[in-house]
mmCIF file of C-alpha atoms and ligand atoms in Angstrom:
data_model
loop_
_atom_site.group_PDB
_atom_site.id
_atom_site.type_symbol
_atom_site.label_atom_id
_atom_site.label_comp_id
_atom_site.label_asym_id
_atom_site.label_seq_id
_atom_site.Cartn_x
_atom_site.Cartn_y
_atom_site.Cartn_z
ATOM 1 C CA UNK A 1 2.011 -23.144 -7.758
ATOM 2 C CA UNK A 2 0.500 -23.740 -4.294
ATOM 3 C CA UNK A 3 -2.850 -22.063 -3.593
ATOM 4 C CA UNK A 4 -1.230 -19.450 -1.322
ATOM 5 C CA UNK A 5 1.798 -18.777 -3.544
ATOM 6 C CA UNK A 6 0.542 -15.560 -5.119
ATOM 7 C CA UNK A 7 2.850 -12.554 -4.849
ATOM 8 C CA UNK A 8 3.060 -8.929 -5.926
ATOM 9 C CA UNK A 9 6.807 -8.561 -6.625
ATOM 10 C CA UNK A 10 9.765 -10.863 -7.149
ATOM 11 C CA UNK A 11 13.235 -10.046 -8.498
ATOM 12 C CA UNK A 12 14.819 -12.859 -10.505
ATOM 13 C CA UNK A 13 17.475 -13.094 -13.256
ATOM 14 C CA UNK A 14 17.864 -9.314 -13.487
ATOM 15 C CA UNK A 15 14.148 -8.781 -14.033
ATOM 16 C CA UNK A 16 11.248 -7.674 -11.891
ATOM 17 C CA UNK A 17 8.314 -10.065 -12.000
ATOM 18 C CA UNK A 18 5.116 -8.350 -10.900
ATOM 19 C CA UNK A 19 1.485 -9.319 -10.664
ATOM 20 C CA UNK A 20 -0.621 -7.057 -12.894
ATOM 21 C CA UNK A 21 -3.328 -6.376 -10.303
ATOM 22 C CA UNK A 22 -5.684 -4.795 -12.831
ATOM 23 C CA UNK A 23 -6.627 -8.334 -13.981
ATOM 24 C CA UNK A 24 -7.482 -9.644 -10.509
ATOM 25 C CA UNK A 25 -9.430 -11.480 -9.232
ATOM 26 C CA UNK A 26 -10.183 -13.215 -12.520
ATOM 27 C CA UNK A 27 -6.665 -13.665 -13.844
ATOM 28 C CA UNK A 28 -3.365 -13.987 -11.967
ATOM 29 C CA UNK A 29 -1.155 -12.440 -14.629
ATOM 30 C CA UNK A 30 2.576 -11.979 -13.944
ATOM 31 C CA UNK A 31 4.782 -9.718 -16.073
ATOM 32 C CA UNK A 32 8.596 -9.944 -16.165
ATOM 33 C CA UNK A 33 10.532 -6.847 -17.229
ATOM 34 C CA UNK A 34 13.899 -5.152 -16.990
ATOM 35 C CA UNK A 35 12.518 -1.879 -18.374
ATOM 36 C CA UNK A 36 12.069 0.822 -15.759
ATOM 37 C CA UNK A 37 9.501 2.616 -17.900
ATOM 38 C CA UNK A 38 7.280 -0.481 -17.931
ATOM 39 C CA UNK A 39 7.460 -0.475 -14.114
ATOM 40 C CA UNK A 40 6.724 3.274 -13.955
ATOM 41 C CA UNK A 41 3.691 2.717 -16.161
ATOM 42 C CA UNK A 42 2.545 -0.228 -14.003
ATOM 43 C CA UNK A 43 2.674 2.000 -10.912
ATOM 44 C CA UNK A 44 0.767 4.780 -12.708
ATOM 45 C CA UNK A 45 -2.048 2.469 -13.817
ATOM 46 C CA UNK A 46 -2.199 0.625 -10.435
ATOM 47 C CA UNK A 47 -1.001 -2.682 -11.853
ATOM 48 C CA UNK A 48 1.485 -2.347 -8.985
ATOM 49 C CA UNK A 49 -0.067 -0.507 -6.043
ATOM 50 C CA UNK A 50 -0.072 -0.129 -2.264
ATOM 51 C CA UNK A 51 2.396 2.165 -0.503
ATOM 52 C CA UNK A 52 5.242 -0.238 0.413
ATOM 53 C CA UNK A 53 4.899 -2.148 -2.890
ATOM 54 C CA UNK A 54 5.315 0.951 -5.053
ATOM 55 C CA UNK A 55 8.385 1.920 -2.989
ATOM 56 C CA UNK A 56 9.983 -1.492 -3.565
ATOM 57 C CA UNK A 57 9.027 -1.586 -7.259
ATOM 58 C CA UNK A 58 10.349 1.972 -7.689
ATOM 59 C CA UNK A 59 13.669 0.930 -6.127
ATOM 60 C CA UNK A 60 14.051 -2.075 -8.451
ATOM 61 C CA UNK A 61 13.091 0.120 -11.404
ATOM 62 C CA UNK A 62 15.712 2.752 -10.583
ATOM 63 C CA UNK A 63 18.380 0.062 -10.271
ATOM 64 C CA UNK A 64 17.363 -1.419 -13.642
ATOM 65 C CA UNK A 65 17.416 2.065 -15.192
ATOM 66 C CA UNK A 66 21.196 2.300 -14.685
ATOM 67 C CA UNK A 67 22.000 -1.247 -15.789
ATOM 68 C CA UNK A 68 23.209 -0.204 -19.254
ATOM 69 C CA UNK A 69 23.428 3.596 -19.096
ATOM 70 C CA UNK A 70 24.595 4.800 -15.692
ATOM 71 C CA UNK A 71 25.329 8.503 -16.324
ATOM 72 C CA UNK A 72 24.011 11.119 -13.853
ATOM 73 C CA UNK A 73 21.571 12.493 -16.450
ATOM 74 C CA UNK A 74 20.170 9.050 -17.135
ATOM 75 C CA UNK A 75 19.857 8.376 -13.403
ATOM 76 C CA UNK A 76 18.117 11.660 -12.728
ATOM 77 C CA UNK A 77 15.639 11.236 -15.629
ATOM 78 C CA UNK A 78 14.672 7.797 -14.320
ATOM 79 C CA UNK A 79 14.437 9.114 -10.743
ATOM 80 C CA UNK A 80 12.092 11.951 -11.806
ATOM 81 C CA UNK A 81 9.956 9.678 -14.011
ATOM 82 C CA UNK A 82 9.454 7.202 -11.181
ATOM 83 C CA UNK A 83 8.854 9.879 -8.546
ATOM 84 C CA UNK A 84 6.146 11.482 -10.670
ATOM 85 C CA UNK A 85 4.082 8.277 -11.003
ATOM 86 C CA UNK A 86 2.103 8.641 -7.749
ATOM 87 C CA UNK A 87 2.358 11.530 -5.272
ATOM 88 C CA UNK A 88 0.715 10.446 -2.004
ATOM 89 C CA UNK A 89 2.501 7.313 -0.734
ATOM 90 C CA UNK A 90 5.753 8.607 0.729
ATOM 91 C CA UNK A 91 7.275 5.108 0.569
ATOM 92 C CA UNK A 92 8.022 5.715 -3.123
ATOM 93 C CA UNK A 93 10.002 8.913 -2.463
ATOM 94 C CA UNK A 94 11.681 7.297 0.539
ATOM 95 C CA UNK A 95 12.864 4.263 -1.444
ATOM 96 C CA UNK A 96 14.036 6.340 -4.434
ATOM 97 C CA UNK A 97 15.986 8.620 -2.095
ATOM 98 C CA UNK A 98 17.644 5.613 -0.451
ATOM 99 C CA UNK A 99 18.939 4.612 -3.901
ATOM 100 C CA UNK A 100 19.853 8.196 -4.758
ATOM 101 C CA UNK A 101 22.098 8.270 -1.699
ATOM 102 C CA UNK A 102 23.824 5.077 -2.836
ATOM 103 C CA UNK A 103 24.267 6.488 -6.367
ATOM 104 C CA UNK A 104 25.687 9.763 -5.084
ATOM 105 C CA UNK A 105 28.186 7.883 -2.905
ATOM 106 C CA UNK A 106 29.643 5.888 -5.822
ATOM 107 C CA UNK A 107 33.187 6.679 -6.909
ATOM 108 C CA UNK A 108 32.559 5.063 -10.285
ATOM 109 C CA UNK A 109 29.116 4.791 -11.922
ATOM 110 C CA UNK A 110 30.175 1.547 -13.717
ATOM 111 C CA UNK A 111 29.175 -0.356 -10.590
ATOM 112 C CA UNK A 112 25.880 1.568 -10.224
ATOM 113 C CA UNK A 113 23.562 -1.312 -11.132
ATOM 114 C CA UNK A 114 25.053 -3.816 -8.662
ATOM 115 C CA UNK A 115 25.128 -1.277 -5.809
ATOM 116 C CA UNK A 116 21.624 0.042 -6.420
ATOM 117 C CA UNK A 117 20.221 -3.444 -6.846
ATOM 118 C CA UNK A 118 21.767 -4.493 -3.541
ATOM 119 C CA UNK A 119 19.956 -1.609 -1.821
ATOM 120 C CA UNK A 120 16.656 -2.407 -3.575
ATOM 121 C CA UNK A 121 16.887 -6.055 -2.499
ATOM 122 C CA UNK A 122 17.599 -4.940 1.084
ATOM 123 C CA UNK A 123 14.559 -2.604 1.050
ATOM 124 C CA UNK A 124 12.389 -5.505 -0.126
ATOM 125 C CA UNK A 125 13.818 -7.888 2.491
ATOM 126 C CA UNK A 126 13.373 -5.263 5.170
ATOM 127 C CA UNK A 127 9.709 -4.764 4.230
ATOM 128 C CA UNK A 128 9.067 -8.500 4.585
ATOM 129 C CA UNK A 129 10.396 -8.296 8.142
ATOM 130 C CA UNK A 130 8.450 -5.080 8.907
ATOM 131 C CA UNK A 131 5.222 -6.757 7.765
ATOM 132 C CA UNK A 132 5.957 -9.715 10.052
ATOM 133 C CA UNK A 133 6.615 -7.409 13.010
ATOM 134 C CA UNK A 134 3.391 -5.418 12.426
ATOM 135 C CA UNK A 135 1.521 -8.703 12.484
ATOM 136 C CA UNK A 136 3.094 -9.590 15.835
ATOM 137 C CA UNK A 137 2.571 -6.169 17.436
ATOM 138 C CA UNK A 138 -0.991 -5.952 16.150
ATOM 139 C CA UNK A 139 -2.076 -8.853 18.346
ATOM 140 C CA UNK A 140 -2.107 -6.501 21.327
ATOM 141 C CA UNK A 141 -5.188 -4.633 20.019
ATOM 142 C CA UNK A 142 -7.387 -7.758 20.321
ATOM 143 C CA UNK A 143 -9.071 -8.196 23.689
ATOM 144 C CA UNK A 144 -11.193 -11.133 22.450
ATOM 145 C CA UNK A 145 -12.112 -12.909 19.181
ATOM 146 C CA UNK A 146 -13.330 -9.982 17.063
ATOM 147 C CA UNK A 147 -15.228 -8.834 14.015
ATOM 148 C CA UNK A 148 -12.958 -6.448 12.118
ATOM 149 C CA UNK A 149 -13.717 -4.052 9.294
ATOM 150 C CA UNK A 150 -10.985 -3.058 6.829
ATOM 151 C CA UNK A 151 -10.723 -0.799 3.780
ATOM 152 C CA UNK A 152 -8.785 -1.074 0.501
ATOM 153 C CA UNK A 153 -6.074 -3.718 0.108
ATOM 154 C CA UNK A 154 -3.186 -3.904 2.558
ATOM 155 C CA UNK A 155 -1.922 -7.454 2.036
ATOM 156 C CA UNK A 156 0.694 -9.192 -0.109
ATOM 157 C CA UNK A 157 -0.494 -7.210 -3.134
ATOM 158 C CA UNK A 158 0.233 -3.915 -1.356
ATOM 159 C CA UNK A 159 3.609 -4.720 0.206
ATOM 160 C CA UNK A 160 6.752 -6.808 -0.199
ATOM 161 C CA UNK A 161 5.648 -9.183 2.573
ATOM 162 C CA UNK A 162 2.383 -10.257 4.194
ATOM 163 C CA UNK A 163 0.935 -6.773 4.464
ATOM 164 C CA UNK A 164 0.292 -3.969 6.922
ATOM 165 C CA UNK A 165 -3.258 -4.131 8.348
ATOM 166 C CA UNK A 166 -3.653 -7.443 6.515
ATOM 167 C CA UNK A 167 -0.649 -8.892 8.344
ATOM 168 C CA UNK A 168 -2.395 -8.045 11.636
ATOM 169 C CA UNK A 169 -5.570 -9.791 10.416
ATOM 170 C CA UNK A 170 -3.534 -12.805 9.375
ATOM 171 C CA UNK A 171 -1.691 -13.243 12.690
ATOM 172 C CA UNK A 172 -4.868 -12.566 14.648
ATOM 173 C CA UNK A 173 -6.672 -15.212 12.605
ATOM 174 C CA UNK A 174 -3.879 -17.715 13.315
ATOM 175 C CA UNK A 175 -4.274 -16.890 17.014
ATOM 176 C CA UNK A 176 -8.036 -17.559 16.853
ATOM 177 C CA UNK A 177 -8.866 -13.879 17.317
ATOM 178 C CA UNK A 178 -10.873 -13.266 14.112
ATOM 179 C CA UNK A 179 -14.515 -14.240 13.853
ATOM 180 C CA UNK A 180 -15.162 -12.224 10.655
ATOM 181 C CA UNK A 181 -13.416 -9.675 8.459
ATOM 182 C CA UNK A 182 -15.704 -7.198 6.708
ATOM 183 C CA UNK A 183 -13.920 -5.904 3.599
ATOM 184 C CA UNK A 184 -15.188 -2.622 2.134
ATOM 185 C CA UNK A 185 -15.474 -2.983 -1.626
ATOM 186 C CA UNK A 186 -13.448 0.289 -1.907
ATOM 187 C CA UNK A 187 -14.912 2.379 -4.682
ATOM 188 C CA UNK A 188 -14.076 3.208 -7.399
ATOM 189 C CA UNK A 189 -11.301 0.685 -8.185
ATOM 190 C CA UNK A 190 -12.570 -2.088 -5.887
ATOM 191 C CA UNK A 191 -9.287 -2.959 -4.174
ATOM 192 C CA UNK A 192 -11.404 -4.480 -1.376
ATOM 193 C CA UNK A 193 -13.787 -6.689 -3.336
ATOM 194 C CA UNK A 194 -11.171 -7.639 -5.984
ATOM 195 C CA UNK A 195 -7.902 -7.915 -4.043
ATOM 196 C CA UNK A 196 -8.586 -8.149 -0.296
ATOM 197 C CA UNK A 197 -11.343 -10.701 -0.896
ATOM 198 C CA UNK A 198 -8.904 -12.699 -3.068
ATOM 199 C CA UNK A 199 -6.277 -12.671 -0.303
ATOM 200 C CA UNK A 200 -8.704 -13.457 2.519
ATOM 201 C CA UNK A 201 -10.100 -16.342 0.517
ATOM 202 C CA UNK A 202 -6.652 -17.718 -0.419
ATOM 203 C CA UNK A 203 -5.578 -17.550 3.211
ATOM 204 C CA UNK A 204 -8.718 -19.117 4.626
ATOM 205 C CA UNK A 205 -9.793 -16.107 6.693
ATOM 206 C CA UNK A 206 -13.591 -15.748 7.107
ATOM 207 C CA UNK A 207 -14.798 -12.656 5.254
ATOM 208 C CA UNK A 208 -17.759 -10.697 3.960
ATOM 209 C CA UNK A 209 -17.619 -7.962 1.301
ATOM 210 C CA UNK A 210 -19.797 -4.880 1.706
ATOM 211 C CA UNK A 211 -20.419 -1.658 -0.222
ATOM 212 C CA UNK A 212 -18.447 1.182 1.406
ATOM 213 C CA UNK A 213 -21.698 2.945 2.234
ATOM 214 C CA UNK A 214 -22.945 0.008 4.363
ATOM 215 C CA UNK A 215 -20.296 0.444 7.084
ATOM 216 C CA UNK A 216 -22.412 2.886 9.126
ATOM 217 C CA UNK A 217 -25.389 0.558 9.456
ATOM 218 C CA UNK A 218 -23.129 -2.381 10.396
ATOM 219 C CA UNK A 219 -21.553 -0.304 13.119
ATOM 220 C CA UNK A 220 -24.849 1.006 14.464
ATOM 221 C CA UNK A 221 -26.069 -2.620 14.657
ATOM 222 C CA UNK A 222 -23.123 -3.303 17.003
ATOM 223 C CA UNK A 223 -21.564 -5.751 14.555
ATOM 224 C CA UNK A 224 -18.039 -4.303 14.345
ATOM 225 C CA UNK A 225 -15.499 -4.611 17.195
ATOM 226 C CA UNK A 226 -12.677 -2.690 15.564
ATOM 227 C CA UNK A 227 -11.488 -1.130 12.325
ATOM 228 C CA UNK A 228 -7.961 -1.439 10.985
ATOM 229 C CA UNK A 229 -6.550 0.045 7.779
ATOM 230 C CA UNK A 230 -3.165 0.837 6.271
ATOM 231 C CA UNK A 231 -1.765 4.262 5.397
ATOM 232 C CA UNK A 232 0.091 5.893 2.520
ATOM 233 C CA UNK A 233 1.670 8.696 4.517
ATOM 234 C CA UNK A 234 1.661 9.586 8.203
ATOM 235 C CA UNK A 235 2.489 13.150 9.236
ATOM 236 C CA UNK A 236 4.579 14.040 12.295
ATOM 237 C CA UNK A 237 1.416 14.772 14.322
ATOM 238 C CA UNK A 238 -0.147 11.397 13.421
ATOM 239 C CA UNK A 239 -2.597 12.604 10.734
ATOM 240 C CA UNK A 240 -2.714 9.736 8.226
ATOM 241 C CA UNK A 241 -3.541 9.618 4.521
ATOM 242 C CA UNK A 242 -5.097 6.418 3.219
ATOM 243 C CA UNK A 243 -7.499 5.257 0.499
ATOM 244 C CA UNK A 244 -10.438 7.618 0.134
ATOM 245 C CA UNK A 245 -13.199 6.556 2.506
ATOM 246 C CA UNK A 246 -10.868 5.870 5.437
ATOM 247 C CA UNK A 247 -11.630 9.245 7.051
ATOM 248 C CA UNK A 248 -15.346 8.480 6.823
ATOM 249 C CA UNK A 249 -14.742 5.181 8.666
ATOM 250 C CA UNK A 250 -12.760 6.939 11.401
ATOM 251 C CA UNK A 251 -15.562 9.476 11.924
ATOM 252 C CA UNK A 252 -18.081 6.632 12.117
ATOM 253 C CA UNK A 253 -15.875 4.799 14.625
ATOM 254 C CA UNK A 254 -15.705 7.877 16.859
ATOM 255 C CA UNK A 255 -19.511 8.208 16.752
ATOM 256 C CA UNK A 256 -20.058 4.516 17.522
ATOM 257 C CA UNK A 257 -17.180 4.297 20.042
ATOM 258 C CA UNK A 258 -15.321 1.660 18.021
ATOM 259 C CA UNK A 259 -11.487 1.590 18.119
ATOM 260 C CA UNK A 260 -9.886 2.737 14.847
ATOM 261 C CA UNK A 261 -6.308 1.544 14.179
ATOM 262 C CA UNK A 262 -3.766 2.058 11.423
ATOM 263 C CA UNK A 263 -0.879 -0.291 10.601
ATOM 264 C CA UNK A 264 2.055 1.068 8.613
ATOM 265 C CA UNK A 265 5.827 0.564 8.449
ATOM 266 C CA UNK A 266 8.084 3.496 9.362
ATOM 267 C CA UNK A 267 8.819 3.987 5.635
ATOM 268 C CA UNK A 268 5.277 5.460 5.551
ATOM 269 C CA UNK A 269 6.072 8.081 8.222
ATOM 270 C CA UNK A 270 7.039 11.444 6.733
ATOM 271 C CA UNK A 271 9.181 13.650 8.999
ATOM 272 C CA UNK A 272 8.849 16.440 6.390
ATOM 273 C CA UNK A 273 5.050 16.668 6.771
ATOM 274 C CA UNK A 274 4.170 18.380 10.058
ATOM 275 C CA UNK A 275 0.419 17.731 9.599
ATOM 276 C CA UNK A 276 -2.011 16.069 7.210
ATOM 277 C CA UNK A 277 -2.544 19.397 5.455
ATOM 278 C CA UNK A 278 0.972 18.994 4.006
ATOM 279 C CA UNK A 279 0.228 15.619 2.383
ATOM 280 C CA UNK A 280 -0.338 15.832 -1.405
ATOM 281 C CA UNK A 281 -3.547 14.048 -2.384
ATOM 282 C CA UNK A 282 -3.573 12.356 -5.780
ATOM 283 C CA UNK A 283 -6.540 13.215 -7.992
ATOM 284 C CA UNK A 284 -7.282 10.478 -10.509
ATOM 285 C CA UNK A 285 -9.139 10.441 -13.792
ATOM 286 C CA UNK A 286 -12.909 10.805 -14.208
ATOM 287 C CA UNK A 287 -12.940 7.546 -16.165
ATOM 288 C CA UNK A 288 -12.344 5.555 -12.977
ATOM 289 C CA UNK A 289 -15.691 6.778 -11.634
ATOM 290 C CA UNK A 290 -17.660 6.886 -14.881
ATOM 291 C CA UNK A 291 -16.579 3.349 -15.917
ATOM 292 C CA UNK A 292 -16.331 0.015 -14.133
ATOM 293 C CA UNK A 293 -13.890 -2.498 -15.637
ATOM 294 C CA UNK A 294 -13.986 -0.616 -18.931
ATOM 295 C CA UNK A 295 -17.790 -0.430 -19.117
ATOM 296 C CA UNK A 296 -19.491 2.996 -18.901
ATOM 297 C CA UNK A 297 -21.755 3.029 -15.823
ATOM 298 C CA UNK A 298 -22.611 6.700 -15.309
ATOM 299 C CA UNK A 299 -23.878 9.788 -17.091
ATOM 300 C CA UNK A 300 -20.954 10.255 -19.502
ATOM 301 C CA UNK A 301 -20.584 14.049 -19.328
ATOM 302 C CA UNK A 302 -20.737 14.300 -15.517
ATOM 303 C CA UNK A 303 -18.018 16.308 -13.803
ATOM 304 C CA UNK A 304 -16.163 14.020 -11.403
ATOM 305 C CA UNK A 305 -14.386 14.505 -8.073
ATOM 306 C CA UNK A 306 -12.026 11.527 -7.686
ATOM 307 C CA UNK A 307 -9.402 11.955 -4.950
ATOM 308 C CA UNK A 308 -7.532 8.691 -4.466
ATOM 309 C CA UNK A 309 -6.904 9.323 -0.761
ATOM 310 C CA UNK A 310 -8.177 11.251 2.246
ATOM 311 C CA UNK A 311 -6.581 12.285 5.514
ATOM 312 C CA UNK A 312 -7.768 10.991 8.873
ATOM 313 C CA UNK A 313 -6.942 13.404 11.697
ATOM 314 C CA UNK A 314 -4.773 11.963 14.468
ATOM 315 C CA UNK A 315 -7.497 12.735 17.003
ATOM 316 C CA UNK A 316 -9.616 9.930 15.463
ATOM 317 C CA UNK A 317 -6.851 7.292 15.485
ATOM 318 C CA UNK A 318 -6.848 4.996 18.535
ATOM 319 C CA UNK A 319 -3.366 3.656 17.792
ATOM 320 C CA UNK A 320 -0.787 3.196 15.031
ATOM 321 C CA UNK A 321 0.998 -0.148 14.649
ATOM 322 C CA UNK A 322 4.462 -0.034 13.076
ATOM 323 C CA UNK A 323 7.305 -2.572 13.088
ATOM 324 C CA UNK A 324 8.429 -0.857 16.300
ATOM 325 C CA UNK A 325 5.224 -1.528 18.238
ATOM 326 C CA UNK A 326 1.898 0.123 19.036
ATOM 327 C CA UNK A 327 2.092 3.937 19.091
ATOM 328 C CA UNK A 328 -0.551 5.697 21.149
ATOM 329 C CA UNK A 329 -1.582 9.376 21.109
ATOM 330 C CA UNK A 330 -0.367 12.052 21.428
ATOM 331 C CA UNK A 331 1.690 11.211 18.346
ATOM 332 C CA UNK A 332 5.000 12.813 17.533
ATOM 333 C CA UNK A 333 6.845 11.093 14.705
ATOM 334 C CA UNK A 334 9.631 13.674 14.355
ATOM 335 C CA UNK A 335 12.843 11.688 13.649
HETATM 336 O O1 LIG B 401 -4.448 3.499 -4.636
HETATM 337 P P1 LIG B 401 -3.849 2.323 -3.931
HETATM 338 O O2 LIG B 401 -4.570 1.041 -4.231
HETATM 339 O O3 LIG B 401 -2.359 2.223 -4.142
HETATM 340 O O4 LIG B 401 -4.082 2.630 -2.405
HETATM 341 C C1 LIG B 401 -3.539 1.768 -1.436
HETATM 342 C C2 LIG B 401 -3.999 2.085 -0.062
HETATM 343 O O5 LIG B 401 -4.668 3.059 0.167
HETATM 344 C C3 LIG B 401 -3.506 1.198 1.036
HETATM 345 O O6 LIG B 401 -4.419 1.188 2.073
HETATM 346 C C4 LIG B 401 -2.172 1.781 1.489
HETATM 347 O O7 LIG B 401 -1.203 1.733 0.498
HETATM 348 C C5 LIG B 401 -1.635 1.282 2.748
HETATM 349 S S1 LIG B 401 -1.457 -0.461 2.967
HETATM 350 C C6 LIG B 401 -0.156 -0.972 2.149
#
């Protein structure tokens, strides 16, 4: 395998091969399965994660679920199981509904697997292209070689292609427009220091990891030119949910007059959510905060508040990059 050949998802020989991201950065462990429940579990435990990636994995899983038993009851059980794995990233619901439409249009469920798989493969292929386009469009936000701060992981591990915000960083780096990427460690599951650092290193992009709480002092020292993150769901008015801590960055950017951008494919836009208040925020277990990599690190009986995401109001977002270009406020993403 070449140094840059890591991937999150690949479909081969009727099986999904996925990178179990819980082992990174120390072990690149790939699991091959044709069992949709294994994929549902991987999404639940963040072995597969990132909004576009869980949509693509969910689509492959639903196709695999009807490979042997294709009855409506079997389909709907698998659909509900997969939908219930993670509530915030709308890409999952979007992808499952795309397959549901295909299933409902079939005259004979015997051909369900082939038809659903075809749609899942197309969704994956389409995401690769969307990532590429976001990378291209994102170049327009760079006025000069820049120091960029990012949060969570938005690269190959989070998508079917080269990433959302990460794809912008990658193309900008190729164009000589990146002097440094600051990657928030992203508490509590460390998607920044484990996964983004891994990707930046593999791709030869200069980077520095920082505790989430150090972003304010970096900004006040004038060391950040712009911030770019991904999103898990964007409401019609432009309010955007992303990994918890993103809202804090956007507030800091407003205070320090630093541009704050989001990059997300249109599969992340939710025409059914008028505002951010309508976006369901996943609450995760106390263990994630009280333990680090399986080791207890906090007062064991503490009550814990552990929302996986927060919502950044549209008024704090300088621009949103999708595969269609750079969207500027006022936002209106009604279809
Ligand atoms: O809980 P995670 O790791 O799935 O959260 C992922 C993020 O918050 C990403 O920033 C988001 O999915 C958008 S980029 C693909």
